[in-house]
Short mmCIF file of C-alpha atoms and ligand atoms in Angstrom, two decimals:
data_model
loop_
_atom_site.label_atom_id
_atom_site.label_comp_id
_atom_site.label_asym_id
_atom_site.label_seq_id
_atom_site.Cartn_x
_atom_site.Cartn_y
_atom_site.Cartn_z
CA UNK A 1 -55.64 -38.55 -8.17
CA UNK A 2 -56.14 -34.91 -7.96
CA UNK A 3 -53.42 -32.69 -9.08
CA UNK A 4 -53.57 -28.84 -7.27
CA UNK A 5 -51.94 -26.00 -9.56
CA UNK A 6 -50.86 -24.59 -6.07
CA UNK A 7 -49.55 -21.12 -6.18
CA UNK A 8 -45.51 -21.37 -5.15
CA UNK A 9 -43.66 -17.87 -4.42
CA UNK A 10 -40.40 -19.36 -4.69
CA UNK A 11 -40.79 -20.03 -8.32
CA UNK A 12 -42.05 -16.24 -8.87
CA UNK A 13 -39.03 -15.15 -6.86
CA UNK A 14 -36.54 -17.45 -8.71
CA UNK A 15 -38.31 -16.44 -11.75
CA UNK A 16 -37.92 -12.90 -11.07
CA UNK A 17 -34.33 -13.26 -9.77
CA UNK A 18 -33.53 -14.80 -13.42
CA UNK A 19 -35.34 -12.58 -14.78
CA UNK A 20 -33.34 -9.36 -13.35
CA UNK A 21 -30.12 -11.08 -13.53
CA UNK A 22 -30.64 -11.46 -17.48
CA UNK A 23 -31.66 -7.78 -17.52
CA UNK A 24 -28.66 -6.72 -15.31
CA UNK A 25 -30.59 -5.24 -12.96
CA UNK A 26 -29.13 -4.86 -9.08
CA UNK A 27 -30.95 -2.37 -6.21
CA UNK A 28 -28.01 -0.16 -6.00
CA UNK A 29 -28.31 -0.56 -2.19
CA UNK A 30 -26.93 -4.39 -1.98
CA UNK A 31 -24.10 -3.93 0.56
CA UNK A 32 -20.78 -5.86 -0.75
CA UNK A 33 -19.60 -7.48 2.66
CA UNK A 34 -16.44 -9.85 3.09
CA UNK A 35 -15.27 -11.57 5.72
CA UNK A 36 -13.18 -10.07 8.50
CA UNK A 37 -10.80 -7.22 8.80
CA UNK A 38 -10.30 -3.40 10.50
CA UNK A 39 -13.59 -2.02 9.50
CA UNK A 40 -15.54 -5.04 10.21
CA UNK A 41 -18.98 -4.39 11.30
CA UNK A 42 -18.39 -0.89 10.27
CA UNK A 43 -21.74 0.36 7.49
CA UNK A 44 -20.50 2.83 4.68
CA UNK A 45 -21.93 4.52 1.74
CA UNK A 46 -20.23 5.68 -1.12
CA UNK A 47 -21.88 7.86 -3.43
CA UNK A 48 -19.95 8.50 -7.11
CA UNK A 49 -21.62 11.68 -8.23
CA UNK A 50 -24.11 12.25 -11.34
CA UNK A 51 -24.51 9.40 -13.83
CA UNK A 52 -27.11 8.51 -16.55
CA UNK A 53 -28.04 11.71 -17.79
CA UNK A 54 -26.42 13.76 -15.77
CA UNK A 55 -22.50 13.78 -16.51
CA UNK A 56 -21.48 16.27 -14.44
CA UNK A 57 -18.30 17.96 -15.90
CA UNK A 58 -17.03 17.12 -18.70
CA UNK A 59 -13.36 17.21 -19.74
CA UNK A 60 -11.66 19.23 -22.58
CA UNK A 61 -11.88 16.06 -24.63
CA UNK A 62 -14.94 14.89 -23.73
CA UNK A 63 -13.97 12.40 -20.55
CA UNK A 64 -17.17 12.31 -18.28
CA UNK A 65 -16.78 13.56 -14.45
CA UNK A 66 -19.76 10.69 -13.95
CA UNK A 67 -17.21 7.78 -15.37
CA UNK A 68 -14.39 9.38 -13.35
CA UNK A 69 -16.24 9.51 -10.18
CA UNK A 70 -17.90 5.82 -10.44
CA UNK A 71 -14.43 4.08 -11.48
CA UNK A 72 -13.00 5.86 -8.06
CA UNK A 73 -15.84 4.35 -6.49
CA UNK A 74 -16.18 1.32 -7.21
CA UNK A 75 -12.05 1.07 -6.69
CA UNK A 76 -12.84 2.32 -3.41
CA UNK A 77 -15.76 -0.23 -2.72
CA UNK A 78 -13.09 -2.91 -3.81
CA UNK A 79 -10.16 -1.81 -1.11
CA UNK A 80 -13.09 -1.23 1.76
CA UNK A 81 -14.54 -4.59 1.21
CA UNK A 82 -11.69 -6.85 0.20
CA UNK A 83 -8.56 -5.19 2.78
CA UNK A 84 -10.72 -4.00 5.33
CA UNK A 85 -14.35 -6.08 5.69
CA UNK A 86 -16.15 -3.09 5.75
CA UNK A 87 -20.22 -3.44 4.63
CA UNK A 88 -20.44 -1.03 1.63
CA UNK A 89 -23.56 -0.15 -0.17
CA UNK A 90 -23.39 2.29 -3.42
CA UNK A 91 -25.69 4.81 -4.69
CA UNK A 92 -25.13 3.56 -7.63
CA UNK A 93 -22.89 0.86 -9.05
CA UNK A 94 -23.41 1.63 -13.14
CA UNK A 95 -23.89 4.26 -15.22
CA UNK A 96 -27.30 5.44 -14.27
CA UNK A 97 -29.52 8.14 -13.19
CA UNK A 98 -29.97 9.02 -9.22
CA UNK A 99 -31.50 11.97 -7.63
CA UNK A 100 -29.83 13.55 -5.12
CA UNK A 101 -32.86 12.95 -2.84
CA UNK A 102 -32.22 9.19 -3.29
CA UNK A 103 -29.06 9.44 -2.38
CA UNK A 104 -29.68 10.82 0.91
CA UNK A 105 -32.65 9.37 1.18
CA UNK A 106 -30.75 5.45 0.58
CA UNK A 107 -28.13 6.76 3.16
CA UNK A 108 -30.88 7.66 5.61
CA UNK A 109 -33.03 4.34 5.58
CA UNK A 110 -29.90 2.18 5.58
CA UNK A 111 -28.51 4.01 8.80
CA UNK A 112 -24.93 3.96 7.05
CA UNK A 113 -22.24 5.27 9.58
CA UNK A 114 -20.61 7.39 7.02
CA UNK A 115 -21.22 8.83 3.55
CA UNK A 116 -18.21 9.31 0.86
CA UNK A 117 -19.55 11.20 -2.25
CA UNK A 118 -16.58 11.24 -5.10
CA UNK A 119 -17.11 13.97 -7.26
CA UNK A 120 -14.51 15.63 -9.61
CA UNK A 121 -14.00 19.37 -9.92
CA UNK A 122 -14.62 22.28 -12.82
CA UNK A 123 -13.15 25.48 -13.83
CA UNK A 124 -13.81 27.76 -17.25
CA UNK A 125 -9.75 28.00 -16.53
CA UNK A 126 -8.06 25.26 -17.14
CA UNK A 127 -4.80 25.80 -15.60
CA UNK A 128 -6.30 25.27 -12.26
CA UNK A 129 -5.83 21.88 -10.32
CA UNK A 130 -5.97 20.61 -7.28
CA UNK A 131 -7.56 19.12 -4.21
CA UNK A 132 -11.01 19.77 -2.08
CA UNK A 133 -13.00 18.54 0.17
CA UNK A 134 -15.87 19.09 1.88
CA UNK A 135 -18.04 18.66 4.63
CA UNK A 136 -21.68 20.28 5.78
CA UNK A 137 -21.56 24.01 7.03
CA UNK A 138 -22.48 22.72 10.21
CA UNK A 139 -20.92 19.31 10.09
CA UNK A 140 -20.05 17.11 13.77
CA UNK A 141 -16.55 16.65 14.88
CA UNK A 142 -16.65 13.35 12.91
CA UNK A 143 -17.42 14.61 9.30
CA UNK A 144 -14.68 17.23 9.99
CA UNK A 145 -12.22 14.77 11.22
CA UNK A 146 -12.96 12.37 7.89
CA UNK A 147 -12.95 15.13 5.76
CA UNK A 148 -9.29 16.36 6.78
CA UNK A 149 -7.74 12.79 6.94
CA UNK A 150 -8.86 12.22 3.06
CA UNK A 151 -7.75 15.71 2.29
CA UNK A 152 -4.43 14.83 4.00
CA UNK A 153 -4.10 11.46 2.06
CA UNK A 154 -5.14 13.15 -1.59
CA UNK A 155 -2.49 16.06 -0.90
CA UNK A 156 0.09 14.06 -0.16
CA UNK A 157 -0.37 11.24 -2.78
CA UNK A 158 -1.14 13.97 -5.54
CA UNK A 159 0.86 16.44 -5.46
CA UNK A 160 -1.45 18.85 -6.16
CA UNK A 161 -1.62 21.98 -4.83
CA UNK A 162 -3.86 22.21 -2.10
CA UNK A 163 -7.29 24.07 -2.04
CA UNK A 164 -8.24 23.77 1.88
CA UNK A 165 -10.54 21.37 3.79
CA UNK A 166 -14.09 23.36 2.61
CA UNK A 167 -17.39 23.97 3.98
CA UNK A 168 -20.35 23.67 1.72
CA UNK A 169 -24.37 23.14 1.57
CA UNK A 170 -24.17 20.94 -0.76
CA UNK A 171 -27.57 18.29 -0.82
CA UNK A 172 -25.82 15.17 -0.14
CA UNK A 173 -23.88 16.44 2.73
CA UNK A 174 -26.94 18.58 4.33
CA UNK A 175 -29.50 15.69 4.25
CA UNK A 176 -27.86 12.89 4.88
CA UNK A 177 -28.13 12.07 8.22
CA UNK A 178 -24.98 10.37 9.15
CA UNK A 179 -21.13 12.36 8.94
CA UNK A 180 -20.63 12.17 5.34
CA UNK A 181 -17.79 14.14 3.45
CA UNK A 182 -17.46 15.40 -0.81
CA UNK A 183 -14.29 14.83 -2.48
CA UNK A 184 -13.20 16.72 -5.32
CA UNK A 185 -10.02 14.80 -5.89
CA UNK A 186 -8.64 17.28 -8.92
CA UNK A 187 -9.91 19.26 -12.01
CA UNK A 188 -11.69 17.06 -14.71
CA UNK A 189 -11.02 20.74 -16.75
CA UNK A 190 -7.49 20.57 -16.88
CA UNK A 191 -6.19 19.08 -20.44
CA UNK A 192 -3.06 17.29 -18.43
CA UNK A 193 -5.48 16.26 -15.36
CA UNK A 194 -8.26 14.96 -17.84
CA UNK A 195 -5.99 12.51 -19.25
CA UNK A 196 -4.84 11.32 -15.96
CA UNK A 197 -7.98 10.54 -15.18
CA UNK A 198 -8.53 8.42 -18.37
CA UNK A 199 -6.67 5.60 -16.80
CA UNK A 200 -8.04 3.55 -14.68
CA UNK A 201 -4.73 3.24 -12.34
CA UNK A 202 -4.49 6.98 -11.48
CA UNK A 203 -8.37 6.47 -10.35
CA UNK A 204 -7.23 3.28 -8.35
CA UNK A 205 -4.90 5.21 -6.58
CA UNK A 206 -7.05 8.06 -6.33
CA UNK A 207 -9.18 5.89 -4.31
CA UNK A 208 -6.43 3.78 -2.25
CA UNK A 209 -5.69 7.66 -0.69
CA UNK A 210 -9.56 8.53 0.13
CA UNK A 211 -9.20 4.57 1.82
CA UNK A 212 -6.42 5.50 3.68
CA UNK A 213 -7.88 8.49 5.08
CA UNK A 214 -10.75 6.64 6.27
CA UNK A 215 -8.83 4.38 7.69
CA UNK A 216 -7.17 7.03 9.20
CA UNK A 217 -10.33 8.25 10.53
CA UNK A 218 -11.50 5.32 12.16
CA UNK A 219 -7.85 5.17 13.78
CA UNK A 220 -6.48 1.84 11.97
CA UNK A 221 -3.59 1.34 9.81
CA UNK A 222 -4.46 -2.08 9.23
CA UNK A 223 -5.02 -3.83 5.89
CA UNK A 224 -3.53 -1.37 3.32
CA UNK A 225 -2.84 -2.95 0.57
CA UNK A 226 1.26 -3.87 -1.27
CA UNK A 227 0.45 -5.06 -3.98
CA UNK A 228 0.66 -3.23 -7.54
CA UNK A 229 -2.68 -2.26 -7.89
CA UNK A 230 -1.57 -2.08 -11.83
CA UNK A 231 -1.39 -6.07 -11.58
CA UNK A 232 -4.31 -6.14 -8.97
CA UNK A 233 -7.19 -3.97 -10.35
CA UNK A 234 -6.59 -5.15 -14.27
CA UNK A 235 -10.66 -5.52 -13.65
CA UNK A 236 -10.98 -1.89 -13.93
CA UNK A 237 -10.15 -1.22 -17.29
CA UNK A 238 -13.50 -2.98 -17.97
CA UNK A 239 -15.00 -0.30 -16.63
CA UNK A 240 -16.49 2.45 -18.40
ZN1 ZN B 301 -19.66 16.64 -9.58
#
């Protein structure tokens, strides 16, 4: 009897896989999929802004634009995938660092058919509010027409006063490959805004209207959700 110590890569990958898991490690770009629905088939990227290190703004009381903009995200992810069967991969799903050249760069390699960055908006005054979004200088028909349905959809389930469908160079909409839009939803700077964005169901429906603008935009009214996302999304408050 001759027993070979044979060399078995399942093991290592099992091994690893456990190993990860217990770590909670996930590669950002693992796409949440579900079954069937209006955006099936359809490849999108969302991209909640800053993270790790970076916080982005920060609120008169300390609340984090980077929390804000990943809670919106991952609501977002949650509508997409579970209403609507899109294929959504994240730039990141935690609280962690991400250059803006792996953003882009992520977006690129995957060949994602559209890119949603969530970011949150600044000003040394805080009186100001209000909606924004963006797309490239020299954006297609496509990021124009996604960019002005999401406006539409923030500005009319806001409220707030409207700052114009905007042009801008920013990195993640000048690299990236794909049309691919920047929301900036409302002022993290404003006392009264900063502590609607503390709870985790003005960020849910924050993100049902950027969902229903993209629905819009790919010309379906199918699959928006009826139910109380206050019942629905308890998950959320989890979140950071
Ligand atoms: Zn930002």
């Amino acid at each position: 009897m001759m027993e070979h110590q044979t060399f078995r890569p399942g093991r290592v990958i099992a091994a690893l896989v456990v190993l990860f898991t217990w770590a909670g490690w996930t590669w950002p770009g693992t796409p949440e999929v579900s079954a069937s629905g209006a955006l099936t088939g359809h490849r999108l990227m969302i991209d909640p802004g800053h993270g790790g290190s970076d916080p982005g703004a920060v609120g008169p009381t300390g609340l984090r634009e980077a929390d804000v903009n990943l809670r919106v995200g991952l609501s977002l992810r949650s509508l997409l995938v579970q209403y609507s069967g899109a294929t959504v991969y994240m730039t990141r799903d935690k609280d962690m660092d991400v250059t803006l050249e792996q953003r882009t760069t992520q977006a690129n390699q995957l060949g994602v058919e559209r890119f949603i960055s969530i970011h949150h908006n600044a000003s040394s005054n805080q009186q100001v509010n209000g909606v924004e979004t963006y797309a490239y200088t020299y954006a297609s028909a496509d990021s124009l027409d996604l960019r002005d349905k999401v406006y539409g959809e923030l500005l009319n389930w806001s409220r707030l006063p409207g700052r114009g469908p905007n042009t801008a160079n920013f990195w993640v909409l000048k690299y990236t490959q794909m049309p691919a839009i920047l929301t900036e939803a409302s002022f993290i700077s404003n006392p009264y805004q900063e502590s609607r964005l503390r709870d985790p169901d003005y960020n849910f429906r924050e993100a049902l209207a950027i969902y229903k603008g993209i629905l819009a935009h790919f010309d379906t009214r199918d699959a928006v959700p009826t139910q109380d996302p206050a019942s629905t999304w308890e998950f959320l408050r989890h979140l950071p």
